Amino acid sequence: VTDQLPSTPSRKVPQQFGARIVVGAFTGAVIGATGGATIGGLIAGATGAVIGTLGGAELRKRLALAFDKDQPAALVEDAVAIVGGLLIVAAVA
């Protein structure tokens, strides 16, 4: 929700982008460790964080242009993130 506020910095600034990569790598390593693939999970998590950050920003930009405003695009992006997260959890569980 906070990413919809005008005062929120871009997800692509180094501090936010770096945090996303670290959290993605950690999460991937934890999930990978359950199957004996800690390093592979770490790499997959970091890669997913980069792709998700850059891809999400581009998708939101294109949707905002299509809707002619940002808020509907932000809501679509949030819905995609929630459904994607639920699908990942269901696949891992």
CSV table of N, CA and C in Angstrom, one decimal, residues 18-89:
chain,number,residue,atom,x,y,z
A,18,GLY,N,18.5,-3.2,-3.3
A,18,GLY,CA,19.4,-4.0,-2.6
A,18,GLY,C,18.6,-4.9,-1.5
A,19,ALA,N,17.7,-4.2,-0.8
A,19,ALA,CA,17.0,-4.9,0.2
A,19,ALA,C,16.1,-6.0,-0.4
A,20,ARG,N,15.5,-5.8,-1.5
A,20,ARG,CA,14.7,-6.8,-2.2
A,20,ARG,C,15.6,-8.0,-2.6
A,21,ILE,N,16.8,-7.7,-3.1
A,21,ILE,CA,17.7,-8.8,-3.5
A,21,ILE,C,18.1,-9.6,-2.3
A,22,VAL,N,18.5,-9.0,-1.2
A,22,VAL,CA,18.9,-9.7,0.0
A,22,VAL,C,17.7,-10.6,0.5
A,23,VAL,N,16.5,-10.0,0.6
A,23,VAL,CA,15.4,-10.8,1.1
A,23,VAL,C,15.1,-11.9,0.2
A,24,GLY,N,15.1,-11.7,-1.1
A,24,GLY,CA,14.8,-12.7,-2.1
A,24,GLY,C,15.9,-13.8,-2.0
A,25,ALA,N,17.2,-13.5,-1.9
A,25,ALA,CA,18.2,-14.5,-1.8
A,25,ALA,C,18.0,-15.3,-0.5
A,26,PHE,N,17.8,-14.6,0.6
A,26,PHE,CA,17.6,-15.3,1.9
A,26,PHE,C,16.4,-16.3,1.8
A,27,THR,N,15.3,-15.8,1.3
A,27,THR,CA,14.1,-16.7,1.2
A,27,THR,C,14.4,-17.8,0.3
A,28,GLY,N,15.0,-17.6,-0.9
A,28,GLY,CA,15.4,-18.7,-1.8
A,28,GLY,C,16.3,-19.7,-1.1
A,29,ALA,N,17.3,-19.2,-0.3
A,29,ALA,CA,18.2,-20.1,0.3
A,29,ALA,C,17.5,-21.0,1.4
A,30,VAL,N,16.5,-20.4,2.1
A,30,VAL,CA,15.8,-21.2,3.1
A,30,VAL,C,14.9,-22.2,2.4
A,31,ILE,N,14.2,-21.8,1.4
A,31,ILE,CA,13.4,-22.8,0.6
A,31,ILE,C,14.3,-23.9,0.0
A,32,GLY,N,15.4,-23.4,-0.6
A,32,GLY,CA,16.3,-24.4,-1.2
A,32,GLY,C,16.9,-25.4,-0.2
A,33,ALA,N,17.2,-24.9,1.0
A,33,ALA,CA,17.8,-25.7,2.0
A,33,ALA,C,17.0,-26.9,2.3
A,34,THR,N,15.7,-26.8,2.2
A,34,THR,CA,14.8,-27.9,2.5
A,34,THR,C,15.0,-29.1,1.6
A,35,GLY,N,15.5,-28.8,0.4
A,35,GLY,CA,15.8,-29.8,-0.6
A,35,GLY,C,17.3,-30.0,-0.8
A,36,GLY,N,18.1,-29.5,0.0
A,36,GLY,CA,19.6,-29.7,-0.1
A,36,GLY,C,20.2,-28.8,-1.2
A,37,ALA,N,19.5,-27.7,-1.6
A,37,ALA,CA,20.0,-26.8,-2.6
A,37,ALA,C,20.0,-25.4,-2.2
A,38,THR,N,20.8,-25.2,-1.1
A,38,THR,CA,20.8,-23.8,-0.5
A,38,THR,C,21.4,-22.8,-1.5
A,39,ILE,N,22.5,-23.1,-2.1
A,39,ILE,CA,23.1,-22.1,-3.0
A,39,ILE,C,22.2,-21.9,-4.3
A,40,GLY,N,21.7,-23.0,-4.8
A,40,GLY,CA,20.7,-22.8,-5.9
A,40,GLY,C,19.5,-22.0,-5.6
A,41,GLY,N,19.0,-22.2,-4.4
A,41,GLY,CA,17.9,-21.4,-3.9
A,41,GLY,C,18.2,-20.0,-3.7
A,42,LEU,N,19.4,-19.7,-3.2
A,42,LEU,CA,19.9,-18.4,-3.0
A,42,LEU,C,20.0,-17.6,-4.3
A,43,ILE,N,20.6,-18.3,-5.3
A,43,ILE,CA,20.7,-17.7,-6.6
A,43,ILE,C,19.3,-17.4,-7.3
A,44,ALA,N,18.5,-18.4,-7.2
A,44,ALA,CA,17.1,-18.3,-7.7
A,44,ALA,C,16.3,-17.2,-7.0
A,45,GLY,N,16.5,-17.1,-5.7
A,45,GLY,CA,15.8,-16.0,-5.0
A,45,GLY,C,16.2,-14.6,-5.4
A,46,ALA,N,17.6,-14.5,-5.5
A,46,ALA,CA,18.1,-13.2,-5.8
A,46,ALA,C,17.7,-12.8,-7.3
A,47,THR,N,17.8,-13.8,-8.2
A,47,THR,CA,17.4,-13.6,-9.6
A,47,THR,C,15.9,-13.2,-9.6
A,48,GLY,N,15.1,-13.9,-8.9
A,48,GLY,CA,13.6,-13.6,-8.9
A,48,GLY,C,13.4,-12.2,-8.4
A,49,ALA,N,14.1,-11.8,-7.4
A,49,ALA,CA,13.9,-10.5,-6.8
A,49,ALA,C,14.3,-9.4,-7.9
A,50,VAL,N,15.4,-9.6,-8.6
A,50,VAL,CA,15.7,-8.6,-9.7
A,50,VAL,C,14.7,-8.6,-10.7
A,51,ILE,N,14.3,-9.8,-11.2
A,51,ILE,CA,13.3,-9.8,-12.3
A,51,ILE,C,12.0,-9.3,-11.8
A,52,GLY,N,11.6,-9.6,-10.6
A,52,GLY,CA,10.3,-9.1,-10.0
A,52,GLY,C,10.3,-7.6,-9.9
A,53,THR,N,11.4,-7.1,-9.4
A,53,THR,CA,11.5,-5.6,-9.2
A,53,THR,C,11.5,-4.9,-10.5
A,54,LEU,N,12.3,-5.2,-11.4
A,54,LEU,CA,12.4,-4.5,-12.7
A,54,LEU,C,11.1,-4.8,-13.6
A,55,GLY,N,10.7,-6.1,-13.6
A,55,GLY,CA,9.5,-6.4,-14.4
A,55,GLY,C,8.3,-5.8,-13.8
A,56,GLY,N,8.2,-5.8,-12.5
A,56,GLY,CA,7.0,-5.1,-11.8
A,56,GLY,C,6.9,-3.6,-12.1
A,57,ALA,N,8.1,-3.0,-12.0
A,57,ALA,CA,8.1,-1.6,-12.3
A,57,ALA,C,7.7,-1.3,-13.7
A,58,GLU,N,8.2,-2.1,-14.7
A,58,GLU,CA,7.8,-1.9,-16.1
A,58,GLU,C,6.4,-2.1,-16.3
A,59,LEU,N,5.9,-3.2,-15.7
A,59,LEU,CA,4.4,-3.6,-15.9
A,59,LEU,C,3.6,-2.4,-15.3
A,60,ARG,N,3.9,-2.0,-14.1
A,60,ARG,CA,3.1,-0.9,-13.5
A,60,ARG,C,3.2,0.4,-14.4
A,61,LYS,N,4.3,0.7,-15.0
A,61,LYS,CA,4.4,1.9,-15.8
A,61,LYS,C,3.5,1.7,-17.0
A,62,ARG,N,3.5,0.6,-17.7
A,62,ARG,CA,2.7,0.4,-18.8
A,62,ARG,C,1.2,0.4,-18.5
A,63,LEU,N,0.9,-0.2,-17.4
A,63,LEU,CA,-0.5,-0.2,-17.0
A,63,LEU,C,-1.0,1.2,-16.6
A,64,ALA,N,-0.1,2.0,-16.0
A,64,ALA,CA,-0.5,3.3,-15.6
A,64,ALA,C,-0.7,4.2,-16.9
A,65,LEU,N,0.1,3.9,-17.9
A,65,LEU,CA,-0.1,4.6,-19.2
A,65,LEU,C,-1.5,4.2,-19.8
A,66,ALA,N,-1.8,2.9,-19.8
A,66,ALA,CA,-3.0,2.3,-20.3
A,66,ALA,C,-4.2,2.9,-19.6
A,67,PHE,N,-4.2,2.9,-18.3
A,67,PHE,CA,-5.3,3.4,-17.5
A,67,PHE,C,-5.3,5.0,-17.4
A,68,ASP,N,-4.2,5.6,-17.8
A,68,ASP,CA,-4.1,7.0,-17.7
A,68,ASP,C,-4.0,7.5,-16.3
A,69,LYS,N,-3.7,6.6,-15.4
A,69,LYS,CA,-3.4,7.0,-14.0
A,69,LYS,C,-2.8,5.8,-13.3
A,70,ASP,N,-2.1,6.1,-12.2
A,70,ASP,CA,-1.3,5.1,-11.5
A,70,ASP,C,-2.1,4.2,-10.6
A,71,GLN,N,-3.1,4.7,-9.9
A,71,GLN,CA,-3.7,3.9,-8.8
A,71,GLN,C,-4.3,2.6,-9.3
A,72,PRO,N,-5.0,2.5,-10.4
A,72,PRO,CA,-5.5,1.2,-10.9
A,72,PRO,C,-4.4,0.3,-11.2
A,73,ALA,N,-3.3,0.8,-11.8
A,73,ALA,CA,-2.1,0.0,-12.1
A,73,ALA,C,-1.5,-0.6,-10.9
A,74,ALA,N,-1.4,0.2,-9.8
A,74,ALA,CA,-0.9,-0.2,-8.5
A,74,ALA,C,-1.7,-1.3,-7.9
A,75,LEU,N,-3.0,-1.2,-8.0
A,75,LEU,CA,-3.9,-2.2,-7.5
A,75,LEU,C,-3.8,-3.6,-8.3
A,76,VAL,N,-3.7,-3.5,-9.6
A,76,VAL,CA,-3.4,-4.7,-10.4
A,76,VAL,C,-2.1,-5.3,-10.0
A,77,GLU,N,-1.1,-4.5,-9.9
A,77,GLU,CA,0.2,-5.0,-9.5
A,77,GLU,C,0.2,-5.7,-8.1
A,78,ASP,N,-0.5,-5.1,-7.2
A,78,ASP,CA,-0.7,-5.7,-5.8
A,78,ASP,C,-1.4,-7.0,-5.9
A,79,ALA,N,-2.5,-7.1,-6.7
A,79,ALA,CA,-3.2,-8.4,-6.9
A,79,ALA,C,-2.3,-9.5,-7.5
A,80,VAL,N,-1.5,-9.1,-8.5
A,80,VAL,CA,-0.6,-10.1,-9.1
A,80,VAL,C,0.4,-10.6,-8.1
A,81,ALA,N,0.9,-9.7,-7.3
A,81,ALA,CA,1.9,-10.1,-6.3
A,81,ALA,C,1.3,-11.0,-5.2
A,82,ILE,N,0.1,-10.7,-4.8
A,82,ILE,CA,-0.6,-11.5,-3.8
A,82,ILE,C,-0.9,-12.9,-4.3
A,83,VAL,N,-1.5,-13.0,-5.5
A,83,VAL,CA,-1.8,-14.3,-6.1
A,83,VAL,C,-0.5,-15.1,-6.4
A,84,GLY,N,0.5,-14.4,-6.9
A,84,GLY,CA,1.8,-15.1,-7.2
A,84,GLY,C,2.4,-15.6,-5.9
A,85,GLY,N,2.4,-14.9,-4.8
A,85,GLY,CA,2.9,-15.3,-3.6
A,85,GLY,C,2.1,-16.5,-3.0
A,86,LEU,N,0.8,-16.5,-3.2
A,86,LEU,CA,0.0,-17.6,-2.7
A,86,LEU,C,0.3,-18.9,-3.6
A,87,LEU,N,0.5,-18.7,-4.9
A,87,LEU,CA,0.8,-19.9,-5.7
A,87,LEU,C,2.1,-20.5,-5.4
A,88,ILE,N,3.1,-19.6,-5.0
A,88,ILE,CA,4.4,-20.1,-4.6
A,88,ILE,C,4.3,-20.9,-3.3
A,89,VAL,N,3.6,-20.3,-2.4
A,89,VAL,CA,3.5,-21.0,-1.1
A,89,VAL,C,2.8,-22.3,-1.3
